Amino acid sequence: MIQRVYRAFFAAFLIAATSPAQAAPSSAEPVEGREFVEIFGGKPASDAPGVEVAELFWYGCPHCYRAEPDVHEWLKRKPDHARFERIPMLLNAPAIEHAKAFYTAAGLGIEEKMHLPLFRALQVQRKRMTDPAEIQGLFQSVAGVTPEQFHAVFDSFEVDGKVRRTQVLASEWGVNSVPTVIVGGRYRTSGSMAGTYKRMMEVVDHLVERVHAEDAAEAAQTKN
């Protein structure tokens, strides 16, 4: 308990001492319990360096599609000490195929090229995108992916494992709706909590700096 209080105190000091060039864009301080909540015992999805910002989404979710412009704008201003990760949420049976499509694109190195086309296929063209042949057809038309290349990844144990892992993460983080953003595995915010998607990403700005400061405080305490 004392360790946690020390970390929180030192983190607050570091945030206050952050220079204007390093600080998040000017916006009102987010209200804990209303605009974000702490995930007690939470951990990031990976141990990679930097503050993890994980967006949980579903291609079949119109709210997630509407949030994309604000997420895209945030990526332009993302600080160097933050790293962004998308995690497809498994809300229903069709979402499993959509998650496999996402991880297939990532496995082929074309995540950014396929992300919006997959969204548009469901949200604009109103396709179901649950048939692997239909998904492969989109991959081929957008990125020239052959059926052989597609199925080598789509049907792989690696993709199946990543899809199962998303369910575990969502449960650990207490996520039951999308879009939701998890910062550092410790804090959760969403469009419904923040009020707008623009505000959601402003809250993310603050939480990134908070986690960054907490990590610095913990590192400083370890040295002492």
mmCIF file of N, CA and C in Angstrom, residues 27-116:
data_model
loop_
_atom_site.group_PDB
_atom_site.id
_atom_site.type_symbol
_atom_site.label_atom_id
_atom_site.label_comp_id
_atom_site.label_asym_id
_atom_site.label_seq_id
_atom_site.Cartn_x
_atom_site.Cartn_y
_atom_site.Cartn_z
ATOM 1 N N SER A 27 -6.185 20.175 -22.414
ATOM 2 C CA SER A 27 -7.582 19.784 -22.263
ATOM 3 C C SER A 27 -7.832 19.589 -20.781
ATOM 4 N N ALA A 28 -9.098 19.568 -20.417
ATOM 5 C CA ALA A 28 -9.443 19.433 -19.006
ATOM 6 C C ALA A 28 -8.958 18.101 -18.456
ATOM 7 N N GLU A 29 -8.510 18.135 -17.224
ATOM 8 C CA GLU A 29 -8.064 16.908 -16.557
ATOM 9 C C GLU A 29 -9.233 15.919 -16.496
ATOM 10 N N PRO A 30 -9.032 14.682 -16.950
ATOM 11 C CA PRO A 30 -10.138 13.718 -16.939
ATOM 12 C C PRO A 30 -10.536 13.321 -15.520
ATOM 13 N N VAL A 31 -11.786 13.017 -15.351
ATOM 14 C CA VAL A 31 -12.327 12.670 -14.039
ATOM 15 C C VAL A 31 -12.312 11.156 -13.861
ATOM 16 N N GLU A 32 -11.540 10.698 -12.887
ATOM 17 C CA GLU A 32 -11.478 9.264 -12.621
ATOM 18 C C GLU A 32 -12.818 8.781 -12.074
ATOM 19 N N GLY A 33 -13.232 7.622 -12.544
ATOM 20 C CA GLY A 33 -14.513 7.069 -12.141
ATOM 21 C C GLY A 33 -15.637 7.456 -13.073
ATOM 22 N N ARG A 34 -15.417 8.486 -13.878
ATOM 23 C CA ARG A 34 -16.425 8.904 -14.851
ATOM 24 C C ARG A 34 -15.890 8.786 -16.272
ATOM 25 N N GLU A 35 -14.715 9.374 -16.524
ATOM 26 C CA GLU A 35 -14.141 9.334 -17.868
ATOM 27 C C GLU A 35 -13.127 8.207 -18.041
ATOM 28 N N PHE A 36 -12.665 7.664 -16.943
ATOM 29 C CA PHE A 36 -11.783 6.502 -16.999
ATOM 30 C C PHE A 36 -11.814 5.800 -15.654
ATOM 31 N N VAL A 37 -11.404 4.540 -15.657
ATOM 32 C CA VAL A 37 -11.317 3.777 -14.413
ATOM 33 C C VAL A 37 -9.982 3.051 -14.375
ATOM 34 N N GLU A 38 -9.534 2.778 -13.171
ATOM 35 C CA GLU A 38 -8.308 1.997 -13.002
ATOM 36 C C GLU A 38 -8.642 0.516 -13.055
ATOM 37 N N ILE A 39 -7.760 -0.251 -13.683
ATOM 38 C CA ILE A 39 -7.902 -1.705 -13.745
ATOM 39 C C ILE A 39 -6.936 -2.288 -12.719
ATOM 40 N N PHE A 40 -7.426 -2.675 -11.583
ATOM 41 C CA PHE A 40 -6.557 -3.159 -10.512
ATOM 42 C C PHE A 40 -5.955 -4.514 -10.890
ATOM 43 N N GLY A 41 -4.644 -4.575 -10.827
ATOM 44 C CA GLY A 41 -3.946 -5.802 -11.197
ATOM 45 C C GLY A 41 -3.809 -5.994 -12.690
ATOM 46 N N GLY A 42 -4.183 -4.981 -13.470
ATOM 47 C CA GLY A 42 -4.121 -5.102 -14.922
ATOM 48 C C GLY A 42 -2.701 -5.040 -15.454
ATOM 49 N N LYS A 43 -2.493 -5.674 -16.597
ATOM 50 C CA LYS A 43 -1.194 -5.677 -17.260
ATOM 51 C C LYS A 43 -1.389 -5.391 -18.745
ATOM 52 N N PRO A 44 -0.368 -4.821 -19.406
ATOM 53 C CA PRO A 44 -0.474 -4.601 -20.851
ATOM 54 C C PRO A 44 -0.473 -5.927 -21.606
ATOM 55 N N ALA A 45 -0.847 -5.880 -22.868
ATOM 56 C CA ALA A 45 -0.909 -7.097 -23.674
ATOM 57 C C ALA A 45 0.469 -7.673 -23.946
ATOM 58 N N SER A 46 1.484 -6.818 -23.994
ATOM 59 C CA SER A 46 2.848 -7.283 -24.236
ATOM 60 C C SER A 46 3.828 -6.506 -23.369
ATOM 61 N N ASP A 47 5.045 -7.009 -23.297
ATOM 62 C CA ASP A 47 6.087 -6.369 -22.492
ATOM 63 C C ASP A 47 6.985 -5.468 -23.326
ATOM 64 N N ALA A 48 6.561 -5.130 -24.525
ATOM 65 C CA ALA A 48 7.364 -4.262 -25.388
ATOM 66 C C ALA A 48 7.561 -2.903 -24.724
ATOM 67 N N PRO A 49 8.666 -2.219 -25.033
ATOM 68 C CA PRO A 49 8.939 -0.911 -24.418
ATOM 69 C C PRO A 49 7.862 0.118 -24.758
ATOM 70 N N GLY A 50 7.674 1.072 -23.864
ATOM 71 C CA GLY A 50 6.723 2.153 -24.090
ATOM 72 C C GLY A 50 5.388 1.902 -23.424
ATOM 73 N N VAL A 51 4.593 2.961 -23.346
ATOM 74 C CA VAL A 51 3.255 2.870 -22.761
ATOM 75 C C VAL A 51 2.306 2.316 -23.817
ATOM 76 N N GLU A 52 1.743 1.175 -23.540
ATOM 77 C CA GLU A 52 0.846 0.530 -24.501
ATOM 78 C C GLU A 52 -0.530 1.194 -24.508
ATOM 79 N N VAL A 53 -0.985 1.570 -25.691
ATOM 80 C CA VAL A 53 -2.337 2.085 -25.894
ATOM 81 C C VAL A 53 -3.047 1.069 -26.781
ATOM 82 N N ALA A 54 -3.963 0.318 -26.197
ATOM 83 C CA ALA A 54 -4.641 -0.757 -26.912
ATOM 84 C C ALA A 54 -6.092 -0.377 -27.176
ATOM 85 N N GLU A 55 -6.451 -0.304 -28.450
ATOM 86 C CA GLU A 55 -7.842 -0.024 -28.816
ATOM 87 C C GLU A 55 -8.550 -1.337 -29.116
ATOM 88 N N LEU A 56 -9.582 -1.635 -28.340
ATOM 89 C CA LEU A 56 -10.408 -2.804 -28.611
ATOM 90 C C LEU A 56 -11.567 -2.373 -29.496
ATOM 91 N N PHE A 57 -11.764 -3.088 -30.586
ATOM 92 C CA PHE A 57 -12.735 -2.680 -31.597
ATOM 93 C C PHE A 57 -13.337 -3.915 -32.259
ATOM 94 N N TRP A 58 -14.336 -3.665 -33.096
ATOM 95 C CA TRP A 58 -14.930 -4.712 -33.932
ATOM 96 C C TRP A 58 -15.296 -4.073 -35.263
ATOM 97 N N TYR A 59 -14.945 -4.745 -36.347
ATOM 98 C CA TYR A 59 -15.256 -4.205 -37.669
ATOM 99 C C TYR A 59 -16.762 -4.069 -37.897
ATOM 100 N N GLY A 60 -17.557 -4.843 -37.190
ATOM 101 C CA GLY A 60 -19.004 -4.742 -37.336
ATOM 102 C C GLY A 60 -19.644 -3.674 -36.472
ATOM 103 N N CYS A 61 -18.838 -2.906 -35.756
ATOM 104 C CA CYS A 61 -19.348 -1.883 -34.832
ATOM 105 C C CYS A 61 -19.350 -0.505 -35.493
ATOM 106 N N PRO A 62 -20.517 0.103 -35.705
ATOM 107 C CA PRO A 62 -20.564 1.441 -36.316
ATOM 108 C C PRO A 62 -19.905 2.510 -35.450
ATOM 109 N N HIS A 63 -19.960 2.335 -34.135
ATOM 110 C CA HIS A 63 -19.314 3.299 -33.236
ATOM 111 C C HIS A 63 -17.792 3.266 -33.424
ATOM 112 N N CYS A 64 -17.246 2.077 -33.588
ATOM 113 C CA CYS A 64 -15.799 1.946 -33.823
ATOM 114 C C CYS A 64 -15.407 2.620 -35.131
ATOM 115 N N TYR A 65 -16.242 2.468 -36.139
ATOM 116 C CA TYR A 65 -15.961 3.090 -37.436
ATOM 117 C C TYR A 65 -15.986 4.610 -37.311
ATOM 118 N N ARG A 66 -16.953 5.126 -36.544
ATOM 119 C CA ARG A 66 -17.038 6.579 -36.358
ATOM 120 C C ARG A 66 -15.884 7.112 -35.505
ATOM 121 N N ALA A 67 -15.302 6.262 -34.693
ATOM 122 C CA ALA A 67 -14.173 6.689 -33.857
ATOM 123 C C ALA A 67 -12.865 6.757 -34.637
ATOM 124 N N GLU A 68 -12.804 6.117 -35.795
ATOM 125 C CA GLU A 68 -11.558 6.013 -36.554
ATOM 126 C C GLU A 68 -10.887 7.360 -36.837
ATOM 127 N N PRO A 69 -11.619 8.404 -37.272
ATOM 128 C CA PRO A 69 -10.944 9.684 -37.540
ATOM 129 C C PRO A 69 -10.230 10.250 -36.317
ATOM 130 N N ASP A 70 -10.835 10.122 -35.145
ATOM 131 C CA ASP A 70 -10.201 10.652 -33.932
ATOM 132 C C ASP A 70 -9.008 9.799 -33.511
ATOM 133 N N VAL A 71 -9.109 8.495 -33.712
ATOM 134 C CA VAL A 71 -7.962 7.621 -33.431
ATOM 135 C C VAL A 71 -6.826 7.954 -34.383
ATOM 136 N N HIS A 72 -7.170 8.171 -35.650
ATOM 137 C CA HIS A 72 -6.161 8.514 -36.659
ATOM 138 C C HIS A 72 -5.464 9.826 -36.314
ATOM 139 N N GLU A 73 -6.227 10.817 -35.867
ATOM 140 C CA GLU A 73 -5.629 12.099 -35.481
ATOM 141 C C GLU A 73 -4.720 11.929 -34.268
ATOM 142 N N TRP A 74 -5.126 11.067 -33.345
ATOM 143 C CA TRP A 74 -4.283 10.832 -32.176
ATOM 144 C C TRP A 74 -2.957 10.194 -32.578
ATOM 145 N N LEU A 75 -2.995 9.288 -33.535
ATOM 146 C CA LEU A 75 -1.766 8.628 -33.977
ATOM 147 C C LEU A 75 -0.761 9.626 -34.538
ATOM 148 N N LYS A 76 -1.255 10.733 -35.088
ATOM 149 C CA LYS A 76 -0.356 11.764 -35.616
ATOM 150 C C LYS A 76 0.400 12.473 -34.497
ATOM 151 N N ARG A 77 -0.215 12.551 -33.308
ATOM 152 C CA ARG A 77 0.418 13.266 -32.194
ATOM 153 C C ARG A 77 0.934 12.325 -31.103
ATOM 154 N N LYS A 78 0.840 11.043 -31.341
ATOM 155 C CA LYS A 78 1.266 10.052 -30.353
ATOM 156 C C LYS A 78 2.702 10.312 -29.914
ATOM 157 N N PRO A 79 2.952 10.408 -28.611
ATOM 158 C CA PRO A 79 4.326 10.642 -28.147
ATOM 159 C C PRO A 79 5.210 9.427 -28.405
ATOM 160 N N ASP A 80 6.509 9.664 -28.449
ATOM 161 C CA ASP A 80 7.453 8.587 -28.740
ATOM 162 C C ASP A 80 7.438 7.496 -27.675
ATOM 163 N N HIS A 81 7.044 7.858 -26.454
ATOM 164 C CA HIS A 81 7.055 6.859 -25.383
ATOM 165 C C HIS A 81 5.752 6.056 -25.318
ATOM 166 N N ALA A 82 4.895 6.208 -26.321
ATOM 167 C CA ALA A 82 3.664 5.416 -26.394
ATOM 168 C C ALA A 82 3.709 4.522 -27.630
ATOM 169 N N ARG A 83 3.096 3.368 -27.531
ATOM 170 C CA ARG A 83 2.967 2.481 -28.691
ATOM 171 C C ARG A 83 1.503 2.056 -28.812
ATOM 172 N N PHE A 84 1.043 1.950 -30.030
ATOM 173 C CA PHE A 84 -0.375 1.700 -30.294
ATOM 174 C C PHE A 84 -0.586 0.277 -30.778
ATOM 175 N N GLU A 85 -1.651 -0.333 -30.299
ATOM 176 C CA GLU A 85 -2.000 -1.687 -30.713
ATOM 177 C C GLU A 85 -3.511 -1.801 -30.851
ATOM 178 N N ARG A 86 -3.937 -2.415 -31.937
ATOM 179 C CA ARG A 86 -5.365 -2.702 -32.119
ATOM 180 C C ARG A 86 -5.632 -4.132 -31.682
ATOM 181 N N ILE A 87 -6.753 -4.330 -31.004
ATOM 182 C CA ILE A 87 -7.144 -5.660 -30.556
ATOM 183 C C ILE A 87 -8.609 -5.875 -30.922
ATOM 184 N N PRO A 88 -8.894 -6.810 -31.833
ATOM 185 C CA PRO A 88 -10.286 -7.050 -32.240
ATOM 186 C C PRO A 88 -11.062 -7.765 -31.138
ATOM 187 N N MET A 89 -12.240 -7.268 -30.847
ATOM 188 C CA MET A 89 -13.074 -7.796 -29.765
ATOM 189 C C MET A 89 -13.990 -8.900 -30.303
ATOM 190 N N LEU A 90 -14.161 -9.949 -29.532
ATOM 191 C CA LEU A 90 -15.012 -11.072 -29.931
ATOM 192 C C LEU A 90 -16.378 -10.941 -29.265
ATOM 193 N N LEU A 91 -17.251 -10.189 -29.896
ATOM 194 C CA LEU A 91 -18.570 -9.932 -29.317
ATOM 195 C C LEU A 91 -19.611 -10.959 -29.730
ATOM 196 N N ASN A 92 -19.361 -11.670 -30.829
ATOM 197 C CA ASN A 92 -20.319 -12.639 -31.354
ATOM 198 C C ASN A 92 -19.593 -13.559 -32.336
ATOM 199 N N ALA A 93 -20.314 -14.506 -32.916
ATOM 200 C CA ALA A 93 -19.692 -15.462 -33.837
ATOM 201 C C ALA A 93 -19.076 -14.794 -35.069
ATOM 202 N N PRO A 94 -19.790 -13.863 -35.749
ATOM 203 C CA PRO A 94 -19.157 -13.198 -36.896
ATOM 204 C C PRO A 94 -17.867 -12.473 -36.534
ATOM 205 N N ALA A 95 -17.791 -11.943 -35.316
ATOM 206 C CA ALA A 95 -16.602 -11.195 -34.896
ATOM 207 C C ALA A 95 -15.358 -12.071 -34.862
ATOM 208 N N ILE A 96 -15.538 -13.381 -34.704
ATOM 209 C CA ILE A 96 -14.387 -14.287 -34.715
ATOM 210 C C ILE A 96 -13.729 -14.275 -36.087
ATOM 211 N N GLU A 97 -14.551 -14.345 -37.152
ATOM 212 C CA GLU A 97 -13.997 -14.305 -38.510
ATOM 213 C C GLU A 97 -13.365 -12.947 -38.797
ATOM 214 N N HIS A 98 -13.964 -11.895 -38.272
ATOM 215 C CA HIS A 98 -13.410 -10.550 -38.482
ATOM 216 C C HIS A 98 -12.076 -10.398 -37.746
ATOM 217 N N ALA A 99 -11.976 -10.992 -36.558
ATOM 218 C CA ALA A 99 -10.709 -10.955 -35.821
ATOM 219 C C ALA A 99 -9.636 -11.737 -36.570
ATOM 220 N N LYS A 100 -10.019 -12.868 -37.147
ATOM 221 C CA LYS A 100 -9.062 -13.647 -37.936
ATOM 222 C C LYS A 100 -8.606 -12.852 -39.153
ATOM 223 N N ALA A 101 -9.516 -12.091 -39.747
ATOM 224 C CA ALA A 101 -9.148 -11.239 -40.887
ATOM 225 C C ALA A 101 -8.130 -10.193 -40.451
ATOM 226 N N PHE A 102 -8.361 -9.593 -39.286
ATOM 227 C CA PHE A 102 -7.429 -8.580 -38.784
ATOM 228 C C PHE A 102 -6.047 -9.172 -38.565
ATOM 229 N N TYR A 103 -5.978 -10.309 -37.873
ATOM 230 C CA TYR A 103 -4.678 -10.906 -37.578
ATOM 231 C C TYR A 103 -4.016 -11.488 -38.827
ATOM 232 N N THR A 104 -4.819 -11.851 -39.811
ATOM 233 C CA THR A 104 -4.248 -12.284 -41.088
ATOM 234 C C THR A 104 -3.563 -11.116 -41.775
ATOM 235 N N ALA A 105 -4.229 -9.972 -41.782
ATOM 236 C CA ALA A 105 -3.625 -8.769 -42.372
ATOM 237 C C ALA A 105 -2.333 -8.414 -41.643
ATOM 238 N N ALA A 106 -2.357 -8.496 -40.310
ATOM 239 C CA ALA A 106 -1.157 -8.193 -39.530
ATOM 240 C C ALA A 106 -0.045 -9.182 -39.846
ATOM 241 N N GLY A 107 -0.405 -10.458 -39.961
ATOM 242 C CA GLY A 107 0.586 -11.484 -40.252
ATOM 243 C C GLY A 107 1.206 -11.337 -41.628
ATOM 244 N N LEU A 108 0.447 -10.778 -42.558
ATOM 245 C CA LEU A 108 0.939 -10.546 -43.917
ATOM 246 C C LEU A 108 1.635 -9.201 -44.053
ATOM 247 N N GLY A 109 1.661 -8.428 -42.969
ATOM 248 C CA GLY A 109 2.309 -7.122 -43.007
ATOM 249 C C GLY A 109 1.508 -6.051 -43.713
ATOM 250 N N ILE A 110 0.183 -6.235 -43.781
ATOM 251 C CA ILE A 110 -0.664 -5.266 -44.493
ATOM 252 C C ILE A 110 -1.811 -4.781 -43.601
ATOM 253 N N GLU A 111 -1.573 -4.717 -42.303
ATOM 254 C CA GLU A 111 -2.618 -4.284 -41.370
ATOM 255 C C GLU A 111 -3.158 -2.909 -41.732
ATOM 256 N N GLU A 112 -2.265 -1.942 -41.950
ATOM 257 C CA GLU A 112 -2.714 -0.580 -42.245
ATOM 258 C C GLU A 112 -3.424 -0.504 -43.589
ATOM 259 N N LYS A 113 -2.980 -1.294 -44.540
ATOM 260 C CA LYS A 113 -3.596 -1.273 -45.867
ATOM 261 C C LYS A 113 -5.000 -1.868 -45.839
ATOM 262 N N MET A 114 -5.234 -2.856 -44.973
ATOM 263 C CA MET A 114 -6.515 -3.554 -44.955
ATOM 264 C C MET A 114 -7.493 -3.019 -43.918
ATOM 265 N N HIS A 115 -7.020 -2.240 -42.952
ATOM 266 C CA HIS A 115 -7.869 -1.852 -41.817
ATOM 267 C C HIS A 115 -9.131 -1.106 -42.260
ATOM 268 N N LEU A 116 -8.985 -0.020 -42.975
ATOM 269 C CA LEU A 116 -10.168 0.738 -43.404
ATOM 270 C C LEU A 116 -11.005 -0.014 -44.435
#
